[in-house]
PDB file of C-alpha atoms in Angstrom:
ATOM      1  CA  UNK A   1     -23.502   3.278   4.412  1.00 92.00           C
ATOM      2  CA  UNK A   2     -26.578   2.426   2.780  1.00 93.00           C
ATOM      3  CA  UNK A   3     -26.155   4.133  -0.925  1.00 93.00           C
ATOM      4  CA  UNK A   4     -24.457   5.886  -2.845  1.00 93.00           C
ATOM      5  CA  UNK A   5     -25.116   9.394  -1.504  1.00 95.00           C
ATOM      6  CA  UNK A   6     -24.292   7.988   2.383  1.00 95.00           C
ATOM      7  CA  UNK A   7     -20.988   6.907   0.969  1.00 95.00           C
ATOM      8  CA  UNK A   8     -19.994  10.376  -1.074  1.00 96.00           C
ATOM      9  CA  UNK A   9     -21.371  12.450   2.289  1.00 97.00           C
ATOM     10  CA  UNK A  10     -19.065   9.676   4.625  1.00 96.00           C
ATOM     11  CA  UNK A  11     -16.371  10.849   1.883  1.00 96.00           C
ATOM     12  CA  UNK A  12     -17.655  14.984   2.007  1.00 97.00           C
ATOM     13  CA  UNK A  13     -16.985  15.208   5.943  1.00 96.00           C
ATOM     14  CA  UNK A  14     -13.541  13.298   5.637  1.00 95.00           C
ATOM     15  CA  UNK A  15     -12.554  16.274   3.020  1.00 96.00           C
ATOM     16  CA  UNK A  16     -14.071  19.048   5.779  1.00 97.00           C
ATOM     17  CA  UNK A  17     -11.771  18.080   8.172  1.00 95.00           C
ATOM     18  CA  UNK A  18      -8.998  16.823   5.696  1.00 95.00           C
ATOM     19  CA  UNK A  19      -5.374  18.425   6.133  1.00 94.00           C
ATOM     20  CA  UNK A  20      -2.502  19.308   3.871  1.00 94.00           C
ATOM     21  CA  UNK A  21      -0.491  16.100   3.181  1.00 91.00           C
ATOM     22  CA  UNK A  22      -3.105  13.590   3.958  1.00 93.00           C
ATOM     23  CA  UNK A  23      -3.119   9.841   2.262  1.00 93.00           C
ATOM     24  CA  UNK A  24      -6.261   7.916   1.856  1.00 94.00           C
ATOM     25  CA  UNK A  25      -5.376   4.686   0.355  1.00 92.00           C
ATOM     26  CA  UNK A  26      -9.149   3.322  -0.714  1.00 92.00           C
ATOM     27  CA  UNK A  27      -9.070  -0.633  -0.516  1.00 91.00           C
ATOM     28  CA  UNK A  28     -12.416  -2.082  -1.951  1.00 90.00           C
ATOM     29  CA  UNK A  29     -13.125  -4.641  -5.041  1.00 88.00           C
ATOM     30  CA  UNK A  30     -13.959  -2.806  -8.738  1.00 86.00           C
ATOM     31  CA  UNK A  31     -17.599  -1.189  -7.995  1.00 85.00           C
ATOM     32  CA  UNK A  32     -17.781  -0.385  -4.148  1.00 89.00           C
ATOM     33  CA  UNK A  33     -17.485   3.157  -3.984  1.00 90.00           C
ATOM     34  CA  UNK A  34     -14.391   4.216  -3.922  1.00 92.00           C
ATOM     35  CA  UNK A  35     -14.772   6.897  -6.873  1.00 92.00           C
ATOM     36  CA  UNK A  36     -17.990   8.259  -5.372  1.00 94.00           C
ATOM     37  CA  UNK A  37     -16.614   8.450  -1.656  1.00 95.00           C
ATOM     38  CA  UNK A  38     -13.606  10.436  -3.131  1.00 96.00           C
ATOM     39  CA  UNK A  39     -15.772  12.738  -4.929  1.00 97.00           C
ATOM     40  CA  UNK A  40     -17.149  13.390  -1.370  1.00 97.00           C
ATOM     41  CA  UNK A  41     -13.771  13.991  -0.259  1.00 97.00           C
ATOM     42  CA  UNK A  42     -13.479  16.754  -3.050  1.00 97.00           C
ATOM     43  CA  UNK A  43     -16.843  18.169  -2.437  1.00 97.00           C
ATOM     44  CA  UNK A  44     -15.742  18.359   1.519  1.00 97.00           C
ATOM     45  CA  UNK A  45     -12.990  20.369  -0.013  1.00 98.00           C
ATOM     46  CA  UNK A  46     -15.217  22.610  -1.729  1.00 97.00           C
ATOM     47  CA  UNK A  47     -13.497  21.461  -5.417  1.00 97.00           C
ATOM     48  CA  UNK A  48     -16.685  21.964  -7.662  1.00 94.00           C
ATOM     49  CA  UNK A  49     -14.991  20.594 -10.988  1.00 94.00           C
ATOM     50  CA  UNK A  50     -16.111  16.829 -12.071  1.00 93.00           C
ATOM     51  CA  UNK A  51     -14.454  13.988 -10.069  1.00 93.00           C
ATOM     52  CA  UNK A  52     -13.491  10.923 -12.319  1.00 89.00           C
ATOM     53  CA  UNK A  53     -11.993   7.797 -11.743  1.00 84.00           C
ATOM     54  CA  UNK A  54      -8.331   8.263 -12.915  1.00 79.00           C
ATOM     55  CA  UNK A  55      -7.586   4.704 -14.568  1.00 74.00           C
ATOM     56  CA  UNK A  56      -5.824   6.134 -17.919  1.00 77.00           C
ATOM     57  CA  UNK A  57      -4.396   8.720 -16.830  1.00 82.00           C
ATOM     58  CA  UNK A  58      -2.654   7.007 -13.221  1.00 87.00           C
ATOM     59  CA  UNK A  59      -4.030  10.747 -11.640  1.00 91.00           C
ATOM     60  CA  UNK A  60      -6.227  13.523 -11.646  1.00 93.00           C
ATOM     61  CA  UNK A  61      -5.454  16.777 -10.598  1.00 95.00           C
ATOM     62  CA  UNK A  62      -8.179  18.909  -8.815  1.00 96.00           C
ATOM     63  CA  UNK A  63      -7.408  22.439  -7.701  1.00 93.00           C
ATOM     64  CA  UNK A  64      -9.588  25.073  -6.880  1.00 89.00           C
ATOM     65  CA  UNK A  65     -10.752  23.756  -2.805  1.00 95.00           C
ATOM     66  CA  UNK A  66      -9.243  25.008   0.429  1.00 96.00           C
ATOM     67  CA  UNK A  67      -6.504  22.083  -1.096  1.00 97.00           C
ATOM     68  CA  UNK A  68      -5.864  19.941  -4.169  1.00 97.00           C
ATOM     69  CA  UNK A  69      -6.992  17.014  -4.307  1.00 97.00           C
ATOM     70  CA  UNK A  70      -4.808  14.409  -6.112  1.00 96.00           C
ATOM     71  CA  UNK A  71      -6.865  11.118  -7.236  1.00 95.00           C
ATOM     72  CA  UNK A  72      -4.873   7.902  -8.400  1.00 92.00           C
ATOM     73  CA  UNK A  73      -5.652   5.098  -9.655  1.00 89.00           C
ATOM     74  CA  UNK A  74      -2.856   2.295  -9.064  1.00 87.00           C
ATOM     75  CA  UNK A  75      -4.573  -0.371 -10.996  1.00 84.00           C
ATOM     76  CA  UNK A  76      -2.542  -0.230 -14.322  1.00 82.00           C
ATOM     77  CA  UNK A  77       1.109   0.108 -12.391  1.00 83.00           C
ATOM     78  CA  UNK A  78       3.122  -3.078 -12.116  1.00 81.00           C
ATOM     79  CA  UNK A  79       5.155  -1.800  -8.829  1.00 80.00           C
ATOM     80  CA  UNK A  80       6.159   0.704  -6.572  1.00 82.00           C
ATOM     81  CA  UNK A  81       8.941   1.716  -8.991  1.00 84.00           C
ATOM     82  CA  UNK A  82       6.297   3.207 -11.491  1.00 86.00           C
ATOM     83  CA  UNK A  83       4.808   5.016  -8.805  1.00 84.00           C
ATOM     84  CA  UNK A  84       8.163   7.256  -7.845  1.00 85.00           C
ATOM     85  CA  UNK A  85       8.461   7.661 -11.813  1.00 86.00           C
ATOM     86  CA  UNK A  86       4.991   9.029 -11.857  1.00 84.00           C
ATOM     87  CA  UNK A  87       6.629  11.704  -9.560  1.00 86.00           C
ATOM     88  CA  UNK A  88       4.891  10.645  -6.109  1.00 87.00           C
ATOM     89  CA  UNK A  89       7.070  12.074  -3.902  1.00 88.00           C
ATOM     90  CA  UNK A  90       6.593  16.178  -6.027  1.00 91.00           C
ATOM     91  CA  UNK A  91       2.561  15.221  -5.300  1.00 90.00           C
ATOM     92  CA  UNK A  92       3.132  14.712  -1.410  1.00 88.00           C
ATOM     93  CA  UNK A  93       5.392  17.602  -1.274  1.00 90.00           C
ATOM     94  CA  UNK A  94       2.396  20.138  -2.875  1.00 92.00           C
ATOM     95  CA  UNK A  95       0.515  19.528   0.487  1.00 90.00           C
ATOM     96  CA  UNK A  96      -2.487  18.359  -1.292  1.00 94.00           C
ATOM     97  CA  UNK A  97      -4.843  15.419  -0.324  1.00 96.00           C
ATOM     98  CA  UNK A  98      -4.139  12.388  -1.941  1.00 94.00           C
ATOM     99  CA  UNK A  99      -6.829   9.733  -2.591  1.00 95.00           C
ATOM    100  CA  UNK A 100      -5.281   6.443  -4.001  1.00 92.00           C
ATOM    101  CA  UNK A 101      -7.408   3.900  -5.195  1.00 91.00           C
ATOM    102  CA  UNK A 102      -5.669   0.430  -6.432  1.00 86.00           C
ATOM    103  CA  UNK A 103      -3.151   1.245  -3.125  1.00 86.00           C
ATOM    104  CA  UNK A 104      -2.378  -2.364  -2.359  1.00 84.00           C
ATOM    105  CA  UNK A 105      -0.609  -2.866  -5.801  1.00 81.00           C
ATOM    106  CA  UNK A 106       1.930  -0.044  -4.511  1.00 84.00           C
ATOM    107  CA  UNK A 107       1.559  -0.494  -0.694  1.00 82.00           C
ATOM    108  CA  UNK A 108       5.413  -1.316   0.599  1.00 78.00           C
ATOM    109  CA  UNK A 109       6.308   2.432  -1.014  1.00 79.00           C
ATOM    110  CA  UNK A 110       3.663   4.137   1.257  1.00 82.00           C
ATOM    111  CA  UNK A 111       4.672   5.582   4.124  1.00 75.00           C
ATOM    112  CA  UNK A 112       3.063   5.128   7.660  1.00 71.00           C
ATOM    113  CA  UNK A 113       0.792   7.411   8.481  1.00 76.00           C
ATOM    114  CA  UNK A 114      -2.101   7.172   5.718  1.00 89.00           C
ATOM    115  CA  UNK A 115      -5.604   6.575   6.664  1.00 90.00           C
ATOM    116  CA  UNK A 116      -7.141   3.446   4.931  1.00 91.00           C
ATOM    117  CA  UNK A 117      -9.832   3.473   3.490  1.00 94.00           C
ATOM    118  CA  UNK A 118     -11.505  -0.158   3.190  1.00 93.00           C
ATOM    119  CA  UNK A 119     -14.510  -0.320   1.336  1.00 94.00           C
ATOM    120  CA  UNK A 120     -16.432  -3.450   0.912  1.00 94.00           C
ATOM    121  CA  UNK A 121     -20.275  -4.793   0.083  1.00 93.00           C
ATOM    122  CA  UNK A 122     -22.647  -5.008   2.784  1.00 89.00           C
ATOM    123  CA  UNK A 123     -25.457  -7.793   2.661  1.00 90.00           C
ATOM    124  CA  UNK A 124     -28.437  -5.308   0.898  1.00 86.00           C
ATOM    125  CA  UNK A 125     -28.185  -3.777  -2.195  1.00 85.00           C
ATOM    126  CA  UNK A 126     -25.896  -0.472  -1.753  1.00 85.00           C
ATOM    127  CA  UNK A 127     -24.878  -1.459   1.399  1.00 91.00           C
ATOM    128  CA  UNK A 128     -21.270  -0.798   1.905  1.00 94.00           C
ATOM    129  CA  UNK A 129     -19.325  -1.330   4.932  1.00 93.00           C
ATOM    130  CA  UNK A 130     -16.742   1.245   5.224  1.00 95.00           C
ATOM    131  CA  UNK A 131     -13.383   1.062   7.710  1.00 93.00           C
ATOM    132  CA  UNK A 132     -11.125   3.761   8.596  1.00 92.00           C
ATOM    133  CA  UNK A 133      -7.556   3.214  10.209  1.00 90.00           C
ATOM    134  CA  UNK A 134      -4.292   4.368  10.511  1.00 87.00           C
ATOM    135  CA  UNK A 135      -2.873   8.145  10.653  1.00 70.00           C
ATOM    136  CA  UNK A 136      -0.395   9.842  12.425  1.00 56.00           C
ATOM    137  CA  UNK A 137      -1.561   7.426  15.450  1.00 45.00           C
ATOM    138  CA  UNK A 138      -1.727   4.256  14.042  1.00 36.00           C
TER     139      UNK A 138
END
């Protein structure tokens, strides 16, 4: 993508065609995108309420779209323990979407079958080169 809006409309057609249970761990240094391409993902959903980056409060709740929308933010956790305290497993069982950000810090309790997300800097200014892998065929 080539700004900000090409990234959060990338994000908008993954949440049109996004399905109940769905995983998008979003891999990308502090600053790439990875709040704006999940606010796509919302908008996609038709969720009209703010999207915000998550990083006090571990997750977001977003209801109100064809399905909720779940946005975490692993950065503050310390291991995949925290994240089943958090109550992970009652979030995958709503058959929302989740959107992780920080996923890496938690990545040996994720299952297989999430789509990756890998954000990173292209060589102009808003360039981001965006990679996505995995799913139920990976």
């Amino acid at each position: 993508t080539h700004s900000a809006q090409e990234t959060f409309a990338l994000g908008q057609r993954i949440g049109l065609e996004a399905l109940p249970g769905q995983v998008y761990t979003l891999i990308g240094d502090l600053g790439v995108g990875k709040t704006v391409f999940t606010q796509g993902v919302a908008d996609g959903l038709g969720i009209t309420e703010p999207v915000n980056s998550p990083t006090f409060t571990i997750v977001n709740e977003y209801e109100g779209g064809r399905l909720p929308l779940f946005h975490f933010d692993m950065y503050r956790l310390g291991s995949s323990d925290e994240l089943f305290d958090i109550g992970w497993e009652d979030y995958l069982a709503r058959g929302g979407v989740c959107a992780v950000e920080w996923s890496e810090i938690v990545s040996d309790a994720l299952e297989d079958g999430v789509l990756r997300v890998d954000i990173r800097r292209g060589a102009g200014e808003g360039e981001r080169i965006i990679t996505i892998t995995g799913g139920t065929d990976a």
